[in-house]
Amino acid sequence: MTARDSTTSPTATDRPRLASQLVRRKSISSMVEDTQAASTGRLRRTFGVFQLTMISVGATLGTGILVILGEAVPIAGPGIWIAFILAGITALLSAVSYAEMAGMVPVSGSSYSYSYATLGEGVAWVCGWCLVLEYAVSVAAVAVGAADYVNETLRIFGLSLPPSLTAGPGVADSPGGAVNLSALIVVLLATVLLMRGAKESAIVNTIIVFVKLGILVFFAIVAFTAFQAGNFAPMLPMGAAGVTAAASSVFFSYIGFDAASTAGEEAKNPKRDMPRAIILSMVIVTTMYVLVAVAAIGAREWEWFRLKTTVAPLVQIVHQLTQSNLAVFIFAVAAVLAIFSVVITVLYGQSRILLSMSRDGMVPRVFGIVSPRTGTPLVGTLVTGVLVAITAALIPLGELANATSIGTLFAFCLVNIAVIYLRVKRPNLPRSFKVPFGPIIPVLGSLACAFLMINLGGTTWLVFGLWMLVGFVVYLTYSRRHSRVGALSDSEYRASINA
C-alpha cells in the first residue's frame, strides 16, 4: 500500500510520534504512482532534452547579468567575473548531484522529492519550504529589474515612467516609489501564459532564449571594441571577501537547472534526458556569464557601476559605445523579453514544487489539481503568480536576491547530502547517471554551498531564520496532520517502502 492508497487519517494518538514521522520516507514507486493518479489529473510528457535544456537556460541566463550585475560589481570590483566562476563551480558541483537524483526520481518536485525519498519527511519539508522561498522570491527579484529596462526603452521615445511606478515604497534610490508596475505586469503576463499550457510556454521560452543569447553575444562584441585591460587593476579592491560575498549574492542566478528538474513528469525520457539537460545548461550559462562580465568591466571601470545614475548598466554601455538609439531600443526590448523568460520558467518550477507537496499533504490539495484541458495546475499557478507579483511590485531587488540565494544554497546542500546517503544506503539502485569520483564531488558541493551561505549578511540570515520558524509552525499545525505518509500505519509504511 502506498501513501496515496490511504484514504483515512488516523487519530492524533494513532499517528506516529513526531520524531518517527520526521524520518519517514516516501518510496520512489509511490511517487511514480502518484503522478498517474486520475483524481488530480496528469501532467503531459512533451519535453525532450532540447526543451529541458531551454527551460534550464531560460530560468538562468540573463538573471545574473541583466539584473544583478549592477548590484554585484560594487561588492567584488573587477573580480566580478571570478565571483561568477566561483558561483558557477558551486552550482556545477550541485548540478551533477541533481543529475544523479533526477535520473533516479523522475517526478516533479526537484530536491523536495529527492529529499523525501532519501532523508525523510522532516528534511523534505525543510527543503520544500526553502524552495518556496527560492522560487517565489527569485521570480520577484528578476521581475524587479524589468523597470530599468522598460524605462530605457521608453527614453528612446522621450518618455519615462513616473517615480511612483518604478519602485516599491521604501527603496532608498527611488524616493516617492509606490509600486514597481513593470515587475507587476511581467509576472502577471507570465502567469497567464503558464495557465494556457506547459507546451505553449516552452515554445515561447525557447524563442526568447535564442533572443537573449543573441543580445548577450551582441553586447560582448560591442563592449570588446572599447576593451581596456587597465580596468581590471586592481583586480580585488575589496579583497577576496568581496568576491565571495558577490558570489553568494549572485548565486541565485544559477537556479535554472533546479527549475528543469521540476519537469520530471513532463519529460519524455526523464532518466536519460534530465541529467544531460542539467549539465549542458550549466556549461552554456557559466560561459556566457563570464564572457559578458569580462566584456562589461573591460568597457567601463568598476567604479562606474557604483554611480547612482548607473541603472540597467549593459544597455547604458551599448548606448555610450554605439550612440545608436535603434541599438539601445533593440537591446532594451530584448532584455525585457529575457527577464520575462526567466520569470516564466522559474514560476513554472514553483507551481510544480507545490504540486508535488500537495500530493503528499504538505500543502492544501488545491495546489495539486491539474486541469484536464491545459494539463497544468491552474489554481497553484494563479495563486503563486498573484503572490509573487505583489512581492515584486513592493520589495527592492537587493533583499530579494540575498533571500533567494540562501534558500537556494540550503536546498542544494541537502541534495548533495542525499546523493551521499543513497550511495551508502542504496548502492544498488539503478542510476542513469552517476556523479564521478564517488562521494568527493557531493561533499565538495555541500561544503561550497555552506561556505557561500556563511558569506551572506546578518539580515539575510535573520529573514531565513524567520522563514524557517514560520515553516516549522505550518508543518506542526497543518502538514503533519495531513501528511499521507504520516497517515500510514506502521505495517502499511513498511510495505510501501519495501514495494
Tab-separated table of C-alpha atoms in Angstrom:
chain	number	residue	atom	x	y	z
A	1	MET	CA	0.000	0.000	0.000
A	2	THR	CA	1.317	3.427	-0.926
A	3	ALA	CA	0.799	6.747	0.757
A	4	ARG	CA	-1.747	7.534	-1.900
A	5	ASP	CA	-3.807	4.453	-1.102
A	6	SER	CA	-4.512	5.530	2.458
A	7	THR	CA	-7.831	7.354	2.479
A	8	THR	CA	-8.413	7.683	6.182
A	9	SER	CA	-6.345	9.677	8.590
A	10	PRO	CA	-5.534	8.198	11.984
A	11	THR	CA	-6.386	9.962	15.166
A	12	ALA	CA	-3.775	12.036	16.958
A	13	THR	CA	-2.959	9.056	19.190
A	14	ASP	CA	-2.581	6.692	16.200
A	15	ARG	CA	-0.280	8.989	14.278
A	16	PRO	CA	3.413	8.222	14.758
A	17	ARG	CA	5.413	10.324	17.153
A	18	LEU	CA	6.895	13.489	15.749
A	19	ALA	CA	10.443	12.136	15.742
A	20	SER	CA	9.295	8.976	13.953
A	21	GLN	CA	7.242	10.829	11.354
A	22	LEU	CA	10.068	13.217	10.531
A	23	VAL	CA	12.246	10.337	9.309
A	24	ARG	CA	9.534	8.526	7.344
A	25	ARG	CA	10.451	8.299	3.667
A	26	LYS	CA	8.258	8.115	0.610
A	27	SER	CA	9.237	5.348	-1.786
A	28	ILE	CA	10.136	6.187	-5.354
A	29	SER	CA	7.483	3.731	-6.582
A	30	SER	CA	4.841	5.643	-4.584
A	31	MET	CA	5.952	8.901	-6.169
A	32	VAL	CA	5.651	7.442	-9.656
A	33	GLU	CA	2.192	6.032	-8.860
A	34	ASP	CA	1.062	9.437	-7.598
A	35	THR	CA	1.945	11.028	-10.941
A	36	GLN	CA	-0.635	8.731	-12.569
A	37	ALA	CA	-3.459	9.409	-10.112
A	38	ALA	CA	-6.609	10.222	-12.037
A	39	SER	CA	-8.072	12.164	-9.106
A	40	THR	CA	-5.770	15.119	-9.655
A	41	GLY	CA	-5.007	14.743	-13.352
A	42	ARG	CA	-1.769	14.016	-15.143
A	43	LEU	CA	0.878	16.316	-16.481
A	44	ARG	CA	1.705	15.759	-20.145
A	45	ARG	CA	5.062	14.324	-21.240
A	46	THR	CA	6.067	16.656	-24.057
A	47	PHE	CA	9.689	17.663	-23.287
A	48	GLY	CA	12.830	16.212	-24.814
A	49	VAL	CA	16.434	17.036	-23.891
A	50	PHE	CA	16.357	20.205	-26.035
A	51	GLN	CA	13.241	21.618	-24.359
A	52	LEU	CA	14.567	20.708	-20.902
A	53	THR	CA	17.862	22.453	-21.658
A	54	MET	CA	15.970	25.514	-22.841
A	55	ILE	CA	13.921	25.550	-19.621
A	56	SER	CA	17.122	25.435	-17.582
A	57	VAL	CA	18.869	28.091	-19.663
A	58	GLY	CA	15.717	30.195	-19.766
A	59	ALA	CA	15.447	30.167	-15.974
A	60	THR	CA	19.114	31.045	-15.547
A	61	LEU	CA	20.624	33.023	-18.380
A	62	GLY	CA	20.055	36.738	-18.054
A	63	THR	CA	19.306	36.978	-14.345
A	64	GLY	CA	22.875	37.417	-13.097
A	65	ILE	CA	23.892	39.693	-15.961
A	66	LEU	CA	20.860	41.794	-16.821
A	67	VAL	CA	19.515	42.273	-13.300
A	68	ILE	CA	22.092	41.683	-10.575
A	69	LEU	CA	25.356	42.727	-12.275
A	70	GLY	CA	24.983	46.372	-11.269
A	71	GLU	CA	24.448	45.304	-7.639
A	72	ALA	CA	27.358	42.836	-7.588
A	73	VAL	CA	30.195	44.805	-9.240
A	74	PRO	CA	30.461	47.364	-6.382
A	75	ILE	CA	30.886	44.421	-3.996
A	76	ALA	CA	33.524	42.485	-5.952
A	77	GLY	CA	35.129	45.125	-8.164
A	78	PRO	CA	36.806	43.978	-11.420
A	79	GLY	CA	36.933	40.473	-9.952
A	80	ILE	CA	33.196	40.074	-10.555
A	81	TRP	CA	33.987	37.510	-13.237
A	82	ILE	CA	35.769	35.444	-10.570
A	83	ALA	CA	32.613	35.670	-8.448
A	84	PHE	CA	30.576	34.259	-11.332
A	85	ILE	CA	33.074	31.429	-11.774
A	86	LEU	CA	33.004	30.678	-8.033
A	87	ALA	CA	29.210	30.648	-8.018
A	88	GLY	CA	29.209	28.601	-11.223
A	89	ILE	CA	31.572	25.961	-9.823
A	90	THR	CA	29.451	25.703	-6.688
A	91	ALA	CA	26.335	25.328	-8.810
A	92	LEU	CA	28.015	22.775	-11.095
A	93	LEU	CA	29.065	20.632	-8.134
A	94	SER	CA	25.427	20.576	-7.059
A	95	ALA	CA	24.156	20.205	-10.639
A	96	VAL	CA	25.823	16.818	-11.102
A	97	SER	CA	24.223	15.668	-7.846
A	98	TYR	CA	20.880	16.904	-9.182
A	99	ALA	CA	21.543	14.966	-12.386
A	100	GLU	CA	22.051	11.717	-10.451
A	101	MET	CA	18.927	12.269	-8.354
A	102	ALA	CA	16.821	13.293	-11.377
A	103	GLY	CA	17.713	10.018	-13.066
A	104	MET	CA	16.574	8.017	-10.026
A	105	VAL	CA	13.482	10.047	-9.054
A	106	PRO	CA	11.843	11.057	-12.390
A	107	VAL	CA	8.983	13.119	-10.910
A	108	SER	CA	8.157	16.752	-10.266
A	109	GLY	CA	9.305	18.300	-7.022
A	110	SER	CA	13.037	18.714	-7.563
A	111	SER	CA	15.098	18.493	-4.375
A	112	TYR	CA	11.921	18.271	-2.266
A	113	SER	CA	11.058	14.921	-3.843
A	114	TYR	CA	14.690	13.764	-3.740
A	115	SER	CA	14.861	14.511	-0.011
A	116	TYR	CA	11.554	12.787	0.716
A	117	ALA	CA	12.763	9.612	-0.981
A	118	THR	CA	16.069	9.553	0.881
A	119	LEU	CA	16.203	11.613	4.075
A	120	GLY	CA	12.599	11.594	5.267
A	121	GLU	CA	9.628	13.904	5.699
A	122	GLY	CA	11.312	16.388	8.042
A	123	VAL	CA	14.205	17.176	5.719
A	124	ALA	CA	11.842	17.110	2.723
A	125	TRP	CA	9.617	19.705	4.364
A	126	VAL	CA	12.583	21.954	5.148
A	127	CYS	CA	13.805	21.570	1.573
A	128	GLY	CA	10.370	22.235	0.099
A	129	TRP	CA	9.891	25.267	2.322
A	130	CYS	CA	13.279	26.587	1.158
A	131	LEU	CA	12.253	26.001	-2.463
A	132	VAL	CA	9.064	28.012	-1.944
A	133	LEU	CA	11.259	30.886	-0.756
A	134	GLU	CA	13.831	30.319	-3.512
A	135	TYR	CA	11.421	30.240	-6.424
A	136	ALA	CA	8.903	32.856	-5.366
A	137	VAL	CA	11.485	35.394	-4.304
A	138	SER	CA	13.789	34.782	-7.280
A	139	VAL	CA	10.917	35.463	-9.681
A	140	ALA	CA	10.191	38.680	-7.825
A	141	ALA	CA	13.892	39.651	-7.806
A	142	VAL	CA	14.215	39.171	-11.558
A	143	ALA	CA	10.964	40.995	-12.295
A	144	VAL	CA	12.068	43.983	-10.197
A	145	GLY	CA	14.893	44.566	-12.663
A	146	ALA	CA	12.465	44.901	-15.551
A	147	ALA	CA	11.579	48.515	-14.642
A	148	ASP	CA	15.039	49.851	-15.557
A	149	TYR	CA	14.942	48.259	-18.995
A	150	VAL	CA	11.370	49.362	-19.628
A	151	ASN	CA	12.408	52.917	-18.786
A	152	GLU	CA	15.417	52.691	-21.110
A	153	THR	CA	13.087	51.591	-23.895
A	154	LEU	CA	10.685	54.473	-23.221
A	155	ARG	CA	13.522	57.021	-23.191
A	156	ILE	CA	14.101	56.318	-26.882
A	157	PHE	CA	10.747	57.983	-27.455
A	158	GLY	CA	11.355	60.725	-24.930
A	159	LEU	CA	9.129	59.101	-22.327
A	160	SER	CA	9.610	57.572	-18.881
A	161	LEU	CA	7.596	56.039	-16.098
A	162	PRO	CA	6.882	58.318	-13.129
A	163	PRO	CA	8.969	57.553	-9.989
A	164	SER	CA	5.883	56.280	-8.203
A	165	LEU	CA	5.603	53.410	-10.731
A	166	THR	CA	9.262	52.341	-10.954
A	167	ALA	CA	9.879	51.018	-7.431
A	168	GLY	CA	8.102	49.909	-4.307
A	169	PRO	CA	7.820	52.019	-1.170
A	170	GLY	CA	10.913	52.485	0.956
A	171	VAL	CA	13.510	52.000	-1.809
A	172	ALA	CA	16.378	54.349	-0.914
A	173	ASP	CA	17.398	55.121	-4.503
A	174	SER	CA	13.817	55.778	-5.618
A	175	PRO	CA	12.126	58.214	-3.225
A	176	GLY	CA	8.438	58.535	-3.860
A	177	GLY	CA	8.123	54.972	-5.140
A	178	ALA	CA	4.769	53.288	-4.642
A	179	VAL	CA	4.723	50.209	-6.863
A	180	ASN	CA	7.005	48.606	-9.455
A	181	LEU	CA	4.453	48.490	-12.260
A	182	SER	CA	6.753	46.784	-14.770
A	183	ALA	CA	7.513	43.935	-12.378
A	184	LEU	CA	3.818	43.515	-11.619
A	185	ILE	CA	2.880	43.304	-15.303
A	186	VAL	CA	5.740	40.938	-16.229
A	187	VAL	CA	4.778	38.407	-13.531
A	188	LEU	CA	1.057	38.556	-14.307
A	189	LEU	CA	1.659	38.063	-18.047
A	190	ALA	CA	3.911	35.078	-17.316
A	191	THR	CA	1.214	33.628	-15.047
A	192	VAL	CA	-1.424	33.898	-17.784
A	193	LEU	CA	0.881	32.217	-20.312
A	194	LEU	CA	1.672	29.340	-17.939
A	195	MET	CA	-2.015	28.765	-17.292
A	196	ARG	CA	-2.533	28.208	-21.017
A	197	GLY	CA	-0.255	25.163	-21.020
A	198	ALA	CA	3.323	23.992	-20.442
A	199	LYS	CA	3.987	23.180	-24.097
A	200	GLU	CA	2.958	26.641	-25.261
A	201	SER	CA	5.069	28.233	-22.534
A	202	ALA	CA	8.064	26.106	-23.526
A	203	ILE	CA	7.808	27.245	-27.158
A	204	VAL	CA	7.737	30.914	-26.151
A	205	ASN	CA	10.626	30.341	-23.740
A	206	THR	CA	12.773	28.634	-26.403
A	207	ILE	CA	12.321	31.533	-28.808
A	208	ILE	CA	13.257	34.052	-26.122
A	209	VAL	CA	16.318	32.003	-25.056
A	210	PHE	CA	17.773	32.387	-28.549
A	211	VAL	CA	16.936	36.094	-28.468
A	212	LYS	CA	18.832	36.664	-25.218
A	213	LEU	CA	21.779	34.558	-26.340
A	214	GLY	CA	21.910	36.846	-29.352
A	215	ILE	CA	21.778	40.099	-27.392
A	216	LEU	CA	24.435	38.968	-24.896
A	217	VAL	CA	26.774	37.998	-27.734
A	218	PHE	CA	25.995	41.353	-29.375
A	219	PHE	CA	26.820	43.161	-26.136
A	220	ALA	CA	30.130	41.309	-25.803
A	221	ILE	CA	31.110	42.240	-29.367
A	222	VAL	CA	30.258	45.920	-28.785
A	223	ALA	CA	31.965	46.056	-25.382
A	224	PHE	CA	35.180	44.439	-26.623
A	225	THR	CA	35.584	47.288	-29.127
A	226	ALA	CA	36.301	49.553	-26.124
A	227	PHE	CA	38.141	46.972	-24.030
A	228	GLN	CA	40.842	48.322	-21.699
A	229	ALA	CA	42.918	45.855	-19.714
A	230	GLY	CA	43.722	48.601	-17.191
A	231	ASN	CA	40.123	48.463	-15.933
A	232	PHE	CA	40.988	45.192	-14.183
A	233	ALA	CA	43.578	46.786	-11.889
A	234	PRO	CA	43.334	46.356	-9.003
A	235	MET	CA	41.575	43.036	-9.556
A	236	LEU	CA	40.299	42.704	-5.971
A	237	PRO	CA	39.846	46.176	-4.453
A	238	MET	CA	37.590	44.708	-1.764
A	239	GLY	CA	39.821	41.688	-1.229
A	240	ALA	CA	38.837	38.047	-1.530
A	241	ALA	CA	35.962	38.687	0.886
A	242	GLY	CA	34.350	40.980	-1.678
A	243	VAL	CA	34.466	38.295	-4.350
A	244	THR	CA	32.984	35.612	-2.102
A	245	ALA	CA	30.272	37.996	-0.906
A	246	ALA	CA	29.389	38.813	-4.526
A	247	ALA	CA	29.396	35.098	-5.415
A	248	SER	CA	26.954	34.472	-2.559
A	249	SER	CA	24.706	37.267	-3.803
A	250	VAL	CA	24.663	36.227	-7.475
A	251	PHE	CA	24.272	32.530	-6.743
A	252	PHE	CA	20.505	32.770	-7.074
A	253	SER	CA	21.017	33.388	-10.795
A	254	TYR	CA	22.100	29.751	-11.176
A	255	ILE	CA	18.862	28.126	-10.036
A	256	GLY	CA	17.781	27.326	-13.591
A	257	PHE	CA	18.777	23.677	-13.504
A	258	ASP	CA	16.619	23.271	-10.402
A	259	ALA	CA	13.680	24.540	-12.472
A	260	ALA	CA	14.471	21.955	-15.156
A	261	SER	CA	14.481	19.190	-12.553
A	262	THR	CA	10.890	20.085	-11.616
A	263	ALA	CA	9.846	18.986	-15.122
A	264	GLY	CA	10.456	15.300	-14.412
A	265	GLU	CA	6.825	14.355	-15.046
A	266	GLU	CA	6.687	16.282	-18.314
A	267	ALA	CA	9.885	14.837	-19.797
A	268	LYS	CA	9.544	12.110	-22.425
A	269	ASN	CA	12.534	10.170	-21.089
A	270	PRO	CA	13.446	11.798	-17.758
A	271	LYS	CA	16.063	9.258	-16.681
A	272	ARG	CA	18.096	9.872	-19.820
A	273	ASP	CA	17.311	13.479	-20.712
A	274	MET	CA	17.234	15.221	-17.329
A	275	PRO	CA	20.921	14.691	-16.465
A	276	ARG	CA	22.010	15.739	-19.965
A	277	ALA	CA	19.905	18.910	-19.893
A	278	ILE	CA	21.094	19.947	-16.429
A	279	ILE	CA	24.805	19.640	-17.185
A	280	LEU	CA	24.582	21.138	-20.699
A	281	SER	CA	22.677	24.173	-19.458
A	282	MET	CA	25.231	24.838	-16.713
A	283	VAL	CA	28.064	24.892	-19.230
A	284	ILE	CA	26.200	27.318	-21.504
A	285	VAL	CA	25.164	29.685	-18.719
A	286	THR	CA	28.504	29.888	-16.896
A	287	THR	CA	30.344	30.538	-20.165
A	288	MET	CA	28.001	33.386	-21.095
A	289	TYR	CA	28.087	34.973	-17.632
A	290	VAL	CA	31.877	35.095	-17.527
A	291	LEU	CA	32.109	36.367	-21.115
A	292	VAL	CA	29.698	39.248	-20.533
A	293	ALA	CA	31.156	40.144	-17.112
A	294	VAL	CA	34.680	40.390	-18.568
A	295	ALA	CA	33.387	42.462	-21.506
A	296	ALA	CA	31.478	44.846	-19.197
A	297	ILE	CA	34.454	45.515	-16.897
A	298	GLY	CA	36.743	45.867	-19.893
A	299	ALA	CA	34.482	48.557	-21.306
A	300	ARG	CA	33.906	50.520	-18.086
A	301	GLU	CA	35.870	50.964	-14.850
A	302	TRP	CA	34.261	49.183	-11.957
A	303	GLU	CA	33.667	52.446	-10.053
A	304	TRP	CA	31.256	53.462	-12.800
A	305	PHE	CA	28.878	50.727	-11.649
A	306	ARG	CA	28.719	52.387	-8.207
A	307	LEU	CA	27.184	55.599	-9.525
A	308	LYS	CA	23.532	56.229	-8.682
A	309	THR	CA	22.928	57.071	-12.334
A	310	THR	CA	24.059	53.598	-13.416
A	311	VAL	CA	20.861	51.661	-13.934
A	312	ALA	CA	20.497	48.868	-16.496
A	313	PRO	CA	24.305	49.054	-16.976
A	314	LEU	CA	24.533	46.855	-20.066
A	315	VAL	CA	22.100	48.937	-22.067
A	316	GLN	CA	23.902	52.121	-20.966
A	317	ILE	CA	27.209	50.709	-22.208
A	318	VAL	CA	25.612	49.829	-25.542
A	319	HIS	CA	24.246	53.367	-25.868
A	320	GLN	CA	27.530	55.057	-24.930
A	321	LEU	CA	29.579	52.964	-27.335
A	322	THR	CA	27.224	52.888	-30.322
A	323	GLN	CA	25.369	56.217	-29.902
A	324	SER	CA	22.541	54.432	-31.672
A	325	ASN	CA	19.002	54.764	-30.388
A	326	LEU	CA	17.994	51.795	-32.528
A	327	ALA	CA	20.645	49.569	-30.947
A	328	VAL	CA	19.553	50.667	-27.463
A	329	PHE	CA	15.892	50.081	-28.307
A	330	ILE	CA	16.529	46.572	-29.628
A	331	PHE	CA	18.761	45.686	-26.686
A	332	ALA	CA	16.354	47.036	-24.066
A	333	VAL	CA	13.327	45.276	-25.578
A	334	ALA	CA	15.295	42.027	-25.850
A	335	ALA	CA	16.399	42.421	-22.204
A	336	VAL	CA	12.781	42.752	-21.074
A	337	LEU	CA	11.961	39.595	-23.048
A	338	ALA	CA	14.930	37.846	-21.414
A	339	ILE	CA	13.653	38.792	-17.966
A	340	PHE	CA	10.194	37.582	-18.998
A	341	SER	CA	11.725	34.229	-19.993
A	342	VAL	CA	13.303	33.815	-16.559
A	343	VAL	CA	10.032	34.682	-14.863
A	344	ILE	CA	8.123	32.118	-16.957
A	345	THR	CA	10.455	29.224	-16.249
A	346	VAL	CA	11.030	29.894	-12.555
A	347	LEU	CA	7.315	30.459	-11.939
A	348	TYR	CA	6.741	27.167	-13.767
A	349	GLY	CA	9.113	25.444	-11.335
A	350	GLN	CA	7.364	26.981	-8.323
A	351	SER	CA	3.969	25.621	-9.365
A	352	ARG	CA	5.432	22.115	-9.832
A	353	ILE	CA	7.044	22.174	-6.387
A	354	LEU	CA	3.677	22.999	-4.818
A	355	LEU	CA	2.047	20.315	-6.972
A	356	SER	CA	4.333	17.648	-5.504
A	357	MET	CA	3.937	18.932	-1.956
A	358	SER	CA	0.146	18.946	-2.264
A	359	ARG	CA	0.119	15.284	-3.332
A	360	ASP	CA	1.884	14.436	-0.100
A	361	GLY	CA	-0.475	16.528	2.037
A	362	MET	CA	2.214	19.086	2.886
A	363	VAL	CA	0.190	21.976	1.417
A	364	PRO	CA	-3.535	22.208	0.561
A	365	ARG	CA	-4.782	19.804	-2.107
A	366	VAL	CA	-5.921	22.618	-4.379
A	367	PHE	CA	-2.303	23.223	-5.440
A	368	GLY	CA	-2.197	19.713	-6.938
A	369	ILE	CA	-5.294	19.816	-9.139
A	370	VAL	CA	-4.258	19.607	-12.802
A	371	SER	CA	-6.612	20.954	-15.461
A	372	PRO	CA	-7.541	18.202	-17.959
A	373	ARG	CA	-7.864	20.843	-20.671
A	374	THR	CA	-4.491	22.580	-20.320
A	375	GLY	CA	-2.525	19.903	-18.450
A	376	THR	CA	-1.343	22.476	-15.899
A	377	PRO	CA	-2.023	23.104	-12.183
A	378	LEU	CA	-4.227	26.146	-12.776
A	379	VAL	CA	-5.029	27.169	-9.208
A	380	GLY	CA	-1.462	26.671	-7.993
A	381	THR	CA	-0.102	28.700	-10.893
A	382	LEU	CA	-2.620	31.512	-10.348
A	383	VAL	CA	-2.137	31.773	-6.582
A	384	THR	CA	1.648	31.672	-6.919
A	385	GLY	CA	1.656	34.229	-9.709
A	386	VAL	CA	-0.506	36.724	-7.831
A	387	LEU	CA	1.536	36.481	-4.612
A	388	VAL	CA	4.835	36.805	-6.498
A	389	ALA	CA	3.514	39.768	-8.491
A	390	ILE	CA	2.644	41.599	-5.271
A	391	THR	CA	6.090	40.830	-3.819
A	392	ALA	CA	7.872	42.028	-6.959
A	393	ALA	CA	5.835	45.216	-7.011
A	394	LEU	CA	6.684	46.237	-3.447
A	395	ILE	CA	10.114	44.893	-2.334
A	396	PRO	CA	13.549	46.126	-3.562
A	397	LEU	CA	15.969	43.956	-5.547
A	398	GLY	CA	18.896	43.615	-3.119
A	399	GLU	CA	16.993	41.974	-0.270
A	400	LEU	CA	15.140	39.706	-2.687
A	401	ALA	CA	18.366	38.460	-4.297
A	402	ASN	CA	20.009	37.610	-0.963
A	403	ALA	CA	16.916	35.847	0.389
A	404	THR	CA	16.779	33.753	-2.785
A	405	SER	CA	20.454	32.817	-2.593
A	406	ILE	CA	20.297	31.485	0.951
A	407	GLY	CA	17.237	29.342	0.229
A	408	THR	CA	18.854	28.011	-2.954
A	409	LEU	CA	22.147	27.185	-1.265
A	410	PHE	CA	20.435	25.336	1.563
A	411	ALA	CA	18.339	23.232	-0.821
A	412	PHE	CA	21.383	22.408	-2.965
A	413	CYS	CA	23.320	21.356	0.114
A	414	LEU	CA	20.561	18.885	1.002
A	415	VAL	CA	20.635	17.329	-2.484
A	416	ASN	CA	24.371	16.716	-2.209
A	417	ILE	CA	23.815	15.049	1.165
A	418	ALA	CA	21.016	12.932	-0.332
A	419	VAL	CA	23.379	11.619	-3.036
A	420	ILE	CA	25.954	10.630	-0.406
A	421	TYR	CA	23.256	8.959	1.711
A	422	LEU	CA	21.918	6.890	-1.191
A	423	ARG	CA	25.408	5.824	-2.253
A	424	VAL	CA	25.861	4.333	1.219
A	425	LYS	CA	22.347	3.045	1.980
A	426	ARG	CA	21.071	2.134	-1.515
A	427	PRO	CA	24.152	1.434	-3.660
A	428	ASN	CA	22.260	-0.932	-5.977
A	429	LEU	CA	19.533	1.495	-7.039
A	430	PRO	CA	19.502	1.923	-10.843
A	431	ARG	CA	21.169	5.192	-11.819
A	432	SER	CA	21.050	6.562	-15.366
A	433	PHE	CA	23.815	8.993	-14.375
A	434	LYS	CA	26.375	8.764	-11.572
A	435	VAL	CA	28.351	11.643	-10.093
A	436	PRO	CA	32.020	10.937	-10.892
A	437	PHE	CA	34.698	10.396	-8.213
A	438	GLY	CA	32.355	8.762	-5.734
A	439	PRO	CA	31.304	10.913	-2.769
A	440	ILE	CA	34.053	13.517	-3.299
A	441	ILE	CA	32.016	15.775	-5.614
A	442	PRO	CA	28.852	15.800	-3.426
A	443	VAL	CA	30.970	16.503	-0.336
A	444	LEU	CA	32.674	19.412	-2.109
A	445	GLY	CA	29.270	20.639	-3.307
A	446	SER	CA	27.898	20.647	0.233
A	447	LEU	CA	30.940	22.463	1.603
A	448	ALA	CA	30.871	25.045	-1.207
A	449	CYS	CA	27.189	25.787	-0.571
A	450	ALA	CA	27.814	26.115	3.167
A	451	PHE	CA	30.756	28.460	2.512
A	452	LEU	CA	28.678	30.811	0.351
A	453	MET	CA	25.852	30.778	2.897
A	454	ILE	CA	28.270	31.909	5.618
A	455	ASN	CA	29.221	34.922	3.482
A	456	LEU	CA	25.665	36.255	3.358
A	457	GLY	CA	24.780	39.120	5.680
A	458	GLY	CA	23.138	39.015	9.076
A	459	THR	CA	19.872	40.476	7.784
A	460	THR	CA	19.605	37.684	5.233
A	461	TRP	CA	20.179	35.068	7.926
A	462	LEU	CA	17.538	36.724	10.115
A	463	VAL	CA	14.990	36.606	7.292
A	464	PHE	CA	15.907	32.979	6.620
A	465	GLY	CA	15.550	32.091	10.293
A	466	LEU	CA	12.134	33.727	10.489
A	467	TRP	CA	11.058	31.919	7.306
A	468	MET	CA	12.152	28.580	8.804
A	469	LEU	CA	10.288	29.393	12.035
A	470	VAL	CA	7.108	30.064	10.074
A	471	GLY	CA	7.671	26.807	8.189
A	472	PHE	CA	8.032	24.901	11.448
A	473	VAL	CA	4.696	26.284	12.658
A	474	VAL	CA	2.997	25.431	9.341
A	475	TYR	CA	4.328	21.878	9.490
A	476	LEU	CA	3.116	21.277	13.052
A	477	THR	CA	-0.312	22.852	12.541
A	478	TYR	CA	-1.141	21.632	9.031
A	479	SER	CA	1.375	19.450	7.191
A	480	ARG	CA	1.957	16.885	9.916
A	481	ARG	CA	-1.776	16.310	10.357
A	482	HIS	CA	-2.410	15.993	6.596
A	483	SER	CA	0.713	14.055	5.613
A	484	ARG	CA	-0.209	10.936	3.628
A	485	VAL	CA	2.947	9.150	4.662
A	486	GLY	CA	2.232	10.046	8.296
A	487	ALA	CA	-1.294	8.650	7.920
A	488	LEU	CA	0.006	5.140	7.208
A	489	SER	CA	0.110	2.537	9.939
A	490	ASP	CA	3.492	1.017	10.724
A	491	SER	CA	2.715	-2.060	8.641
A	492	GLU	CA	1.443	-0.010	5.716
A	493	TYR	CA	4.509	2.199	5.848
A	494	ARG	CA	6.902	-0.764	5.844
A	495	ALA	CA	5.036	-2.281	2.896
A	496	SER	CA	5.214	0.984	0.915
A	497	ILE	CA	8.946	1.331	1.491
A	498	ASN	CA	9.610	-2.284	0.502
A	499	ALA	CA	7.425	-2.133	-2.610
